[in-house]
Amino acid sequence: MSLIMAQEKKQTSQDSIVKHLKISAFPVAFYTPETAFGFGGIGIANFWLKNEKRETRPSSLQLGVSYTTKSQILVYMPFEFYKDDEKWRLLGELGFYKYFYNFFGVGIDSKEEDEEVYEVTFPRARLALMREVWPNLYLGLGYEFDNFSSLKIEEGGILEASDVPGKQDGTVSNIGLQAFYDTRDNIFFPTKGFYIQANVFTSSKILGSSFEYSKFELDNRFYQKVGKKQVIAANLFLGSSSKSTPFYDLFYLGSDRTRGINNRRFQDNAELSMALEYRFPIAGRFGGAVFGSSGTVAPAFKSLSSSAYKNSAGVGLRYIINKRDGVRIRADYGMSSEGGNFYFTIKEAF
C-alpha cells in the first residue's frame, strides 16, 4: 500500500512564475505480470502558472523512480501545463527505462509456448502542444521519441529468426497531429462524460528516426453514473500502423484495457478492442470493480473484422488514497482462456 507523506508550499507573490505550489511525495509499490513487484517513490507538484485563475485546472509536474524485482529501472517525469484559462495545454513525459518485454511472435495466431523476453534500454520523450478550438475540443502537434539501445534478444529464438523491423538498436522519432475531446468530471475517477483522443503520427528521418512508418490511434472512453455511487466505464480502442512499424511499437492485447491477457500476448499492425467495467463502493474508502474485454489484432485495418477475438474478464478491489482528487489504489485479477494475471498499481485502468 502507498502511504502519502505530503508537504505543501504556497507561493502568492505576484512576481512568482507559479502560484499556490503544493508538493506531495510518497512511496509506491506495484505488481504487474511484466514487471513483477516494483517499488520506489514519486513526487507531485501542483500549481497555477502566473495570472491563471484558481477555478481553472492546476498545472502539475511529477517525478517517479522505481525498481522491480526483475532488475528493471523506471524513471519518469510526466507533466501538464495549462495557460490562458486552459485554452493552451502542454502535455508530455520525459523518462528513462531499462525494461523487459514479452514477445510471442506477431499475429492473432501466435503460440503461448513461444514466449520469450527481450531487454531494452531507452530514454523517452512525449510532447503535445494543444489549443482549444471549441469548448472541450483541443487540436495540436505531438512528438514521440524513444532511443532504443542495448537490445538483448534470445539467441536462436523466434524474435531473432523473424524479419520484423527493429531487431537492432534504433530510434523512434515521430511527429504528428493530435486531437481530444474531454467532458469528464474528474480525470482520476470520472463518473460521467466522454474522453475521445485521436492521433496521427509519421516517422521523420529529418528528426533522426531509424524507421519509416505511420500510425493512427482512436481512443474512446465513456463514463456514466448509475444509482448513487456506481459507475459504468466503457473503452473502445482502434489503432492501425504501416507494415514497416518496428515490433516494439506494434499494437497489442494485454494492456490495461484487456487485463487478463498476458502483456503483448498478441501484437500486430492493427488493433480493435472493447472494454466494459462496473465500479461500485463497498465500505468507507474501499470499492470494487467487475470488468470484461474483447479484442483482436491483425496485419492491416481491413482484416480486423475477420480476425479471431480474444476475451478476458475479472474482478478488482479499490482503496481511495486521496479523497480530494479521487486517486485509488487498484488490485485486479483478470482471466483469459490461457490463465489469469494479478495487477496491483495506482489509478483506474482507463
mmCIF file of C-alpha atoms in Angstrom, residues 33-289:
data_model
loop_
_atom_site.group_PDB
_atom_site.id
_atom_site.type_symbol
_atom_site.label_atom_id
_atom_site.label_comp_id
_atom_site.label_asym_id
_atom_site.label_seq_id
_atom_site.Cartn_x
_atom_site.Cartn_y
_atom_site.Cartn_z
ATOM 1 C CA PRO A 33 2.882 -9.646 -14.827
ATOM 2 C CA GLU A 34 5.502 -7.855 -16.936
ATOM 3 C CA THR A 35 7.356 -6.122 -14.095
ATOM 4 C CA ALA A 36 6.659 -8.468 -11.143
ATOM 5 C CA PHE A 37 6.986 -6.493 -7.887
ATOM 6 C CA GLY A 38 8.151 -2.907 -8.155
ATOM 7 C CA PHE A 39 8.808 -0.229 -5.580
ATOM 8 C CA GLY A 40 10.099 3.326 -5.440
ATOM 9 C CA GLY A 41 8.854 6.838 -4.877
ATOM 10 C CA ILE A 42 7.044 9.642 -6.631
ATOM 11 C CA GLY A 43 6.797 13.371 -6.095
ATOM 12 C CA ILE A 44 3.958 15.511 -7.431
ATOM 13 C CA ALA A 45 3.910 19.304 -7.703
ATOM 14 C CA ASN A 46 0.572 21.020 -8.374
ATOM 15 C CA PHE A 47 0.415 24.755 -9.084
ATOM 16 C CA TRP A 48 -1.108 27.504 -11.199
ATOM 17 C CA LEU A 49 1.034 29.459 -13.634
ATOM 18 C CA LYS A 50 1.226 33.214 -13.178
ATOM 19 C CA ASN A 51 -2.067 35.056 -13.846
ATOM 20 C CA GLU A 52 -4.073 31.801 -14.001
ATOM 21 C CA LYS A 53 -7.322 31.592 -12.037
ATOM 22 C CA ARG A 54 -7.790 29.120 -9.217
ATOM 23 C CA GLU A 55 -11.038 27.980 -10.877
ATOM 24 C CA THR A 56 -9.028 26.501 -13.760
ATOM 25 C CA ARG A 57 -7.278 23.135 -13.746
ATOM 26 C CA PRO A 58 -3.875 23.303 -11.995
ATOM 27 C CA SER A 59 -0.650 22.509 -13.795
ATOM 28 C CA SER A 60 1.336 19.545 -12.495
ATOM 29 C CA LEU A 61 4.803 18.035 -12.631
ATOM 30 C CA GLN A 62 5.628 14.538 -11.415
ATOM 31 C CA LEU A 63 8.907 12.707 -10.861
ATOM 32 C CA GLY A 64 8.929 8.975 -10.215
ATOM 33 C CA VAL A 65 11.724 6.446 -9.750
ATOM 34 C CA SER A 66 11.020 2.704 -9.469
ATOM 35 C CA TYR A 67 12.947 -0.564 -9.417
ATOM 36 C CA THR A 68 11.450 -4.001 -9.976
ATOM 37 C CA THR A 69 12.390 -7.488 -8.829
ATOM 38 C CA LYS A 70 13.221 -8.239 -12.484
ATOM 39 C CA SER A 71 16.029 -5.614 -12.263
ATOM 40 C CA GLN A 72 14.084 -3.106 -14.320
ATOM 41 C CA ILE A 73 14.633 0.622 -13.824
ATOM 42 C CA LEU A 74 11.897 3.194 -14.455
ATOM 43 C CA VAL A 75 12.499 6.936 -14.235
ATOM 44 C CA TYR A 76 9.623 9.084 -15.487
ATOM 45 C CA MET A 77 8.545 12.711 -15.354
ATOM 46 C CA PRO A 78 5.066 13.372 -16.773
ATOM 47 C CA PHE A 79 3.837 16.960 -16.854
ATOM 48 C CA GLU A 80 0.781 19.070 -17.702
ATOM 49 C CA PHE A 81 0.911 22.856 -18.045
ATOM 50 C CA TYR A 82 -2.241 24.959 -18.539
ATOM 51 C CA LYS A 83 -2.284 28.586 -19.686
ATOM 52 C CA ASP A 84 -4.826 31.220 -20.695
ATOM 53 C CA ASP A 85 -7.786 29.672 -18.808
ATOM 54 C CA GLU A 86 -6.869 26.195 -20.092
ATOM 55 C CA LYS A 87 -7.029 27.282 -23.725
ATOM 56 C CA TRP A 88 -3.388 26.173 -24.097
ATOM 57 C CA ARG A 89 -2.092 22.844 -22.811
ATOM 58 C CA LEU A 90 1.453 21.466 -22.898
ATOM 59 C CA LEU A 91 1.405 17.764 -22.023
ATOM 60 C CA GLY A 92 4.097 15.134 -22.073
ATOM 61 C CA GLU A 93 6.634 12.926 -20.369
ATOM 62 C CA LEU A 94 10.407 12.628 -20.079
ATOM 63 C CA GLY A 95 11.797 9.317 -18.912
ATOM 64 C CA PHE A 96 14.483 6.647 -18.888
ATOM 65 C CA TYR A 97 13.731 2.923 -18.863
ATOM 66 C CA LYS A 98 15.640 -0.332 -18.597
ATOM 67 C CA TYR A 99 12.825 -2.716 -19.335
ATOM 68 C CA PHE A 100 11.858 -6.273 -20.296
ATOM 69 C CA TYR A 101 9.073 -7.018 -22.776
ATOM 70 C CA ASN A 102 7.327 -10.222 -23.814
ATOM 71 C CA PHE A 103 7.457 -11.479 -27.378
ATOM 72 C CA PHE A 104 5.250 -14.334 -28.613
ATOM 73 C CA GLY A 105 5.572 -13.605 -32.319
ATOM 74 C CA VAL A 106 3.306 -11.443 -34.452
ATOM 75 C CA GLY A 107 -0.369 -12.068 -35.212
ATOM 76 C CA ILE A 108 -3.511 -13.349 -33.537
ATOM 77 C CA ASP A 109 -2.387 -16.966 -34.135
ATOM 78 C CA SER A 110 0.881 -16.653 -32.182
ATOM 79 C CA LYS A 111 1.544 -19.523 -29.762
ATOM 80 C CA GLU A 112 1.705 -19.236 -25.986
ATOM 81 C CA GLU A 113 4.596 -21.712 -25.789
ATOM 82 C CA ASP A 114 6.742 -19.441 -27.992
ATOM 83 C CA GLU A 115 7.026 -16.831 -25.228
ATOM 84 C CA GLU A 116 10.401 -15.181 -24.856
ATOM 85 C CA VAL A 117 11.633 -11.990 -23.234
ATOM 86 C CA TYR A 118 13.834 -9.242 -24.644
ATOM 87 C CA GLU A 119 15.604 -6.470 -22.771
ATOM 88 C CA VAL A 120 15.961 -2.899 -23.989
ATOM 89 C CA THR A 121 17.185 0.414 -22.586
ATOM 90 C CA PHE A 122 15.809 3.730 -23.818
ATOM 91 C CA PRO A 123 15.274 7.380 -22.945
ATOM 92 C CA ARG A 124 11.772 8.606 -23.794
ATOM 93 C CA ALA A 125 10.170 11.940 -24.648
ATOM 94 C CA ARG A 126 6.491 12.656 -25.292
ATOM 95 C CA LEU A 127 5.305 16.187 -26.083
ATOM 96 C CA ALA A 128 1.941 17.622 -27.130
ATOM 97 C CA LEU A 129 1.071 21.313 -27.522
ATOM 98 C CA MET A 130 -2.717 21.677 -27.677
ATOM 99 C CA ARG A 131 -5.060 24.633 -28.282
ATOM 100 C CA GLU A 132 -8.775 24.736 -27.503
ATOM 101 C CA VAL A 133 -10.659 25.417 -30.752
ATOM 102 C CA TRP A 134 -14.174 24.644 -29.448
ATOM 103 C CA PRO A 135 -15.451 24.095 -25.913
ATOM 104 C CA ASN A 136 -13.686 20.941 -24.610
ATOM 105 C CA LEU A 137 -12.145 20.240 -28.057
ATOM 106 C CA TYR A 138 -8.368 20.594 -28.470
ATOM 107 C CA LEU A 139 -6.102 20.336 -31.518
ATOM 108 C CA GLY A 140 -2.331 20.401 -31.637
ATOM 109 C CA LEU A 141 1.037 18.926 -32.529
ATOM 110 C CA GLY A 142 2.598 15.865 -30.927
ATOM 111 C CA TYR A 143 6.072 14.359 -30.833
ATOM 112 C CA GLU A 144 7.349 10.911 -29.795
ATOM 113 C CA PHE A 145 10.958 9.900 -29.154
ATOM 114 C CA ASP A 146 12.455 6.590 -27.994
ATOM 115 C CA ASN A 147 16.144 5.785 -28.479
ATOM 116 C CA PHE A 148 16.387 2.004 -28.142
ATOM 117 C CA SER A 149 19.837 0.660 -27.251
ATOM 118 C CA SER A 150 21.403 -2.434 -25.671
ATOM 119 C CA LEU A 151 18.639 -4.560 -27.188
ATOM 120 C CA LYS A 152 19.122 -8.139 -25.974
ATOM 121 C CA ILE A 153 17.125 -10.936 -27.573
ATOM 122 C CA GLU A 154 17.228 -14.678 -27.038
ATOM 123 C CA GLU A 155 19.782 -16.430 -29.206
ATOM 124 C CA GLY A 156 18.059 -18.834 -31.566
ATOM 125 C CA GLY A 157 14.608 -17.563 -30.508
ATOM 126 C CA ILE A 158 11.645 -16.666 -32.679
ATOM 127 C CA LEU A 159 12.450 -12.941 -32.499
ATOM 128 C CA GLU A 160 15.957 -13.498 -33.851
ATOM 129 C CA ALA A 161 14.558 -15.713 -36.615
ATOM 130 C CA SER A 162 11.778 -13.300 -37.588
ATOM 131 C CA ASP A 163 12.004 -10.468 -40.109
ATOM 132 C CA VAL A 164 10.240 -7.819 -38.008
ATOM 133 C CA PRO A 165 11.707 -4.285 -38.184
ATOM 134 C CA GLY A 166 13.602 -3.093 -35.119
ATOM 135 C CA LYS A 167 15.591 -6.198 -34.136
ATOM 136 C CA GLN A 168 18.652 -3.982 -33.912
ATOM 137 C CA ASP A 169 19.051 -0.800 -31.888
ATOM 138 C CA GLY A 170 17.157 2.141 -33.357
ATOM 139 C CA THR A 171 15.463 5.464 -32.768
ATOM 140 C CA VAL A 172 11.757 6.216 -32.934
ATOM 141 C CA SER A 173 11.210 9.895 -33.756
ATOM 142 C CA ASN A 174 7.623 10.621 -34.800
ATOM 143 C CA ILE A 175 5.737 13.844 -35.311
ATOM 144 C CA GLY A 176 2.020 14.198 -35.812
ATOM 145 C CA LEU A 177 -1.366 15.743 -35.177
ATOM 146 C CA GLN A 178 -3.408 15.153 -32.038
ATOM 147 C CA ALA A 179 -6.966 15.974 -31.041
ATOM 148 C CA PHE A 180 -9.061 15.238 -27.990
ATOM 149 C CA TYR A 181 -12.497 15.987 -26.624
ATOM 150 C CA ASP A 182 -12.857 15.832 -22.843
ATOM 151 C CA THR A 183 -16.023 16.345 -20.786
ATOM 152 C CA ARG A 184 -15.087 14.127 -17.796
ATOM 153 C CA ASP A 185 -15.967 15.465 -14.371
ATOM 154 C CA ASN A 186 -12.741 14.069 -12.865
ATOM 155 C CA ILE A 187 -9.524 12.877 -14.501
ATOM 156 C CA PHE A 188 -8.727 10.239 -11.833
ATOM 157 C CA PHE A 189 -12.200 8.793 -11.192
ATOM 158 C CA PRO A 190 -14.735 10.012 -13.763
ATOM 159 C CA THR A 191 -18.405 9.440 -13.049
ATOM 160 C CA LYS A 192 -19.774 10.998 -16.239
ATOM 161 C CA GLY A 193 -18.626 12.358 -19.570
ATOM 162 C CA PHE A 194 -16.582 11.464 -22.629
ATOM 163 C CA TYR A 195 -12.881 11.339 -23.390
ATOM 164 C CA ILE A 196 -12.055 10.904 -27.091
ATOM 165 C CA GLN A 197 -8.487 11.174 -28.395
ATOM 166 C CA ALA A 198 -7.209 10.771 -31.951
ATOM 167 C CA ASN A 199 -3.548 10.703 -33.005
ATOM 168 C CA VAL A 200 -1.874 10.541 -36.417
ATOM 169 C CA PHE A 201 1.920 10.144 -36.361
ATOM 170 C CA THR A 202 4.593 9.658 -39.002
ATOM 171 C CA SER A 203 8.295 8.985 -38.583
ATOM 172 C CA SER A 204 10.779 11.534 -39.832
ATOM 173 C CA LYS A 205 14.416 10.913 -40.777
ATOM 174 C CA ILE A 206 14.877 14.672 -40.526
ATOM 175 C CA LEU A 207 14.244 14.213 -36.803
ATOM 176 C CA GLY A 208 16.626 11.248 -36.606
ATOM 177 C CA SER A 209 14.216 8.320 -36.974
ATOM 178 C CA SER A 210 15.664 4.915 -37.870
ATOM 179 C CA PHE A 211 12.323 3.786 -39.308
ATOM 180 C CA GLU A 212 9.789 4.894 -41.896
ATOM 181 C CA TYR A 213 6.229 4.254 -40.786
ATOM 182 C CA SER A 214 2.986 5.935 -39.783
ATOM 183 C CA LYS A 215 0.239 5.109 -37.309
ATOM 184 C CA PHE A 216 -3.269 6.148 -36.311
ATOM 185 C CA GLU A 217 -4.990 5.759 -32.918
ATOM 186 C CA LEU A 218 -8.542 6.450 -31.772
ATOM 187 C CA ASP A 219 -9.232 6.054 -28.036
ATOM 188 C CA ASN A 220 -12.909 6.448 -26.980
ATOM 189 C CA ARG A 221 -13.973 6.413 -23.319
ATOM 190 C CA PHE A 222 -17.396 6.921 -21.799
ATOM 191 C CA TYR A 223 -18.471 7.182 -18.159
ATOM 192 C CA GLN A 224 -21.979 7.068 -16.722
ATOM 193 C CA LYS A 225 -23.077 7.191 -13.099
ATOM 194 C CA VAL A 226 -25.748 4.638 -12.169
ATOM 195 C CA GLY A 227 -27.532 4.636 -8.844
ATOM 196 C CA LYS A 228 -25.933 6.842 -6.199
ATOM 197 C CA LYS A 229 -22.250 5.920 -6.433
ATOM 198 C CA GLN A 230 -21.865 3.186 -9.050
ATOM 199 C CA VAL A 231 -20.180 3.953 -12.379
ATOM 200 C CA ILE A 232 -20.198 2.218 -15.759
ATOM 201 C CA ALA A 233 -16.959 2.836 -17.725
ATOM 202 C CA ALA A 234 -16.502 1.826 -21.366
ATOM 203 C CA ASN A 235 -13.451 1.956 -23.630
ATOM 204 C CA LEU A 236 -13.333 1.385 -27.386
ATOM 205 C CA PHE A 237 -9.845 1.497 -28.964
ATOM 206 C CA LEU A 238 -8.818 1.367 -32.618
ATOM 207 C CA GLY A 239 -5.262 1.546 -33.920
ATOM 208 C CA SER A 240 -3.526 0.949 -37.233
ATOM 209 C CA SER A 241 0.053 1.309 -38.469
ATOM 210 C CA SER A 242 2.035 0.685 -41.647
ATOM 211 C CA LYS A 243 3.955 -2.523 -42.377
ATOM 212 C CA SER A 244 7.375 -1.053 -41.542
ATOM 213 C CA THR A 245 6.455 -0.364 -37.901
ATOM 214 C CA PRO A 246 9.197 -1.566 -35.501
ATOM 215 C CA PHE A 247 7.995 -4.545 -33.482
ATOM 216 C CA TYR A 248 8.194 -2.711 -30.132
ATOM 217 C CA ASP A 249 5.707 -0.093 -31.391
ATOM 218 C CA LEU A 250 3.112 -2.561 -32.684
ATOM 219 C CA PHE A 251 -0.400 -2.576 -31.220
ATOM 220 C CA TYR A 252 -1.064 -5.375 -28.746
ATOM 221 C CA LEU A 253 -3.511 -7.068 -26.391
ATOM 222 C CA GLY A 254 -2.697 -7.299 -22.698
ATOM 223 C CA SER A 255 -2.790 -3.592 -21.914
ATOM 224 C CA ASP A 256 -4.899 -2.093 -19.100
ATOM 225 C CA ARG A 257 -7.866 -2.268 -21.468
ATOM 226 C CA THR A 258 -7.505 -6.035 -21.892
ATOM 227 C CA ARG A 259 -6.407 -7.168 -18.435
ATOM 228 C CA GLY A 260 -6.218 -10.934 -18.007
ATOM 229 C CA ILE A 261 -4.379 -11.469 -21.293
ATOM 230 C CA ASN A 262 -0.589 -11.673 -20.988
ATOM 231 C CA ASN A 263 1.038 -8.360 -21.900
ATOM 232 C CA ARG A 264 1.855 -8.228 -25.630
ATOM 233 C CA ARG A 265 0.495 -11.754 -25.975
ATOM 234 C CA PHE A 266 -0.981 -10.854 -29.377
ATOM 235 C CA GLN A 267 0.522 -7.979 -31.380
ATOM 236 C CA ASP A 268 0.300 -6.738 -34.941
ATOM 237 C CA ASN A 269 -0.118 -3.613 -37.076
ATOM 238 C CA ALA A 270 -3.798 -3.077 -36.163
ATOM 239 C CA GLU A 271 -5.920 -3.455 -33.028
ATOM 240 C CA LEU A 272 -9.605 -3.267 -32.181
ATOM 241 C CA SER A 273 -10.522 -3.760 -28.522
ATOM 242 C CA MET A 274 -13.534 -3.084 -26.321
ATOM 243 C CA ALA A 275 -13.678 -2.984 -22.524
ATOM 244 C CA LEU A 276 -16.530 -2.537 -20.047
ATOM 245 C CA GLU A 277 -16.174 -2.004 -16.295
ATOM 246 C CA TYR A 278 -18.656 -1.681 -13.427
ATOM 247 C CA ARG A 279 -17.264 0.262 -10.441
ATOM 248 C CA PHE A 280 -19.029 0.310 -7.075
ATOM 249 C CA PRO A 281 -18.409 1.289 -3.432
ATOM 250 C CA ILE A 282 -18.056 -1.354 -0.711
ATOM 251 C CA ALA A 283 -17.458 0.408 2.610
ATOM 252 C CA GLY A 284 -15.548 3.507 3.664
ATOM 253 C CA ARG A 285 -12.622 4.032 1.310
ATOM 254 C CA PHE A 286 -12.959 0.557 -0.227
ATOM 255 C CA GLY A 287 -14.617 -0.129 -3.561
ATOM 256 C CA GLY A 288 -14.799 -2.879 -6.148
ATOM 257 C CA ALA A 289 -14.937 -3.460 -9.881
#
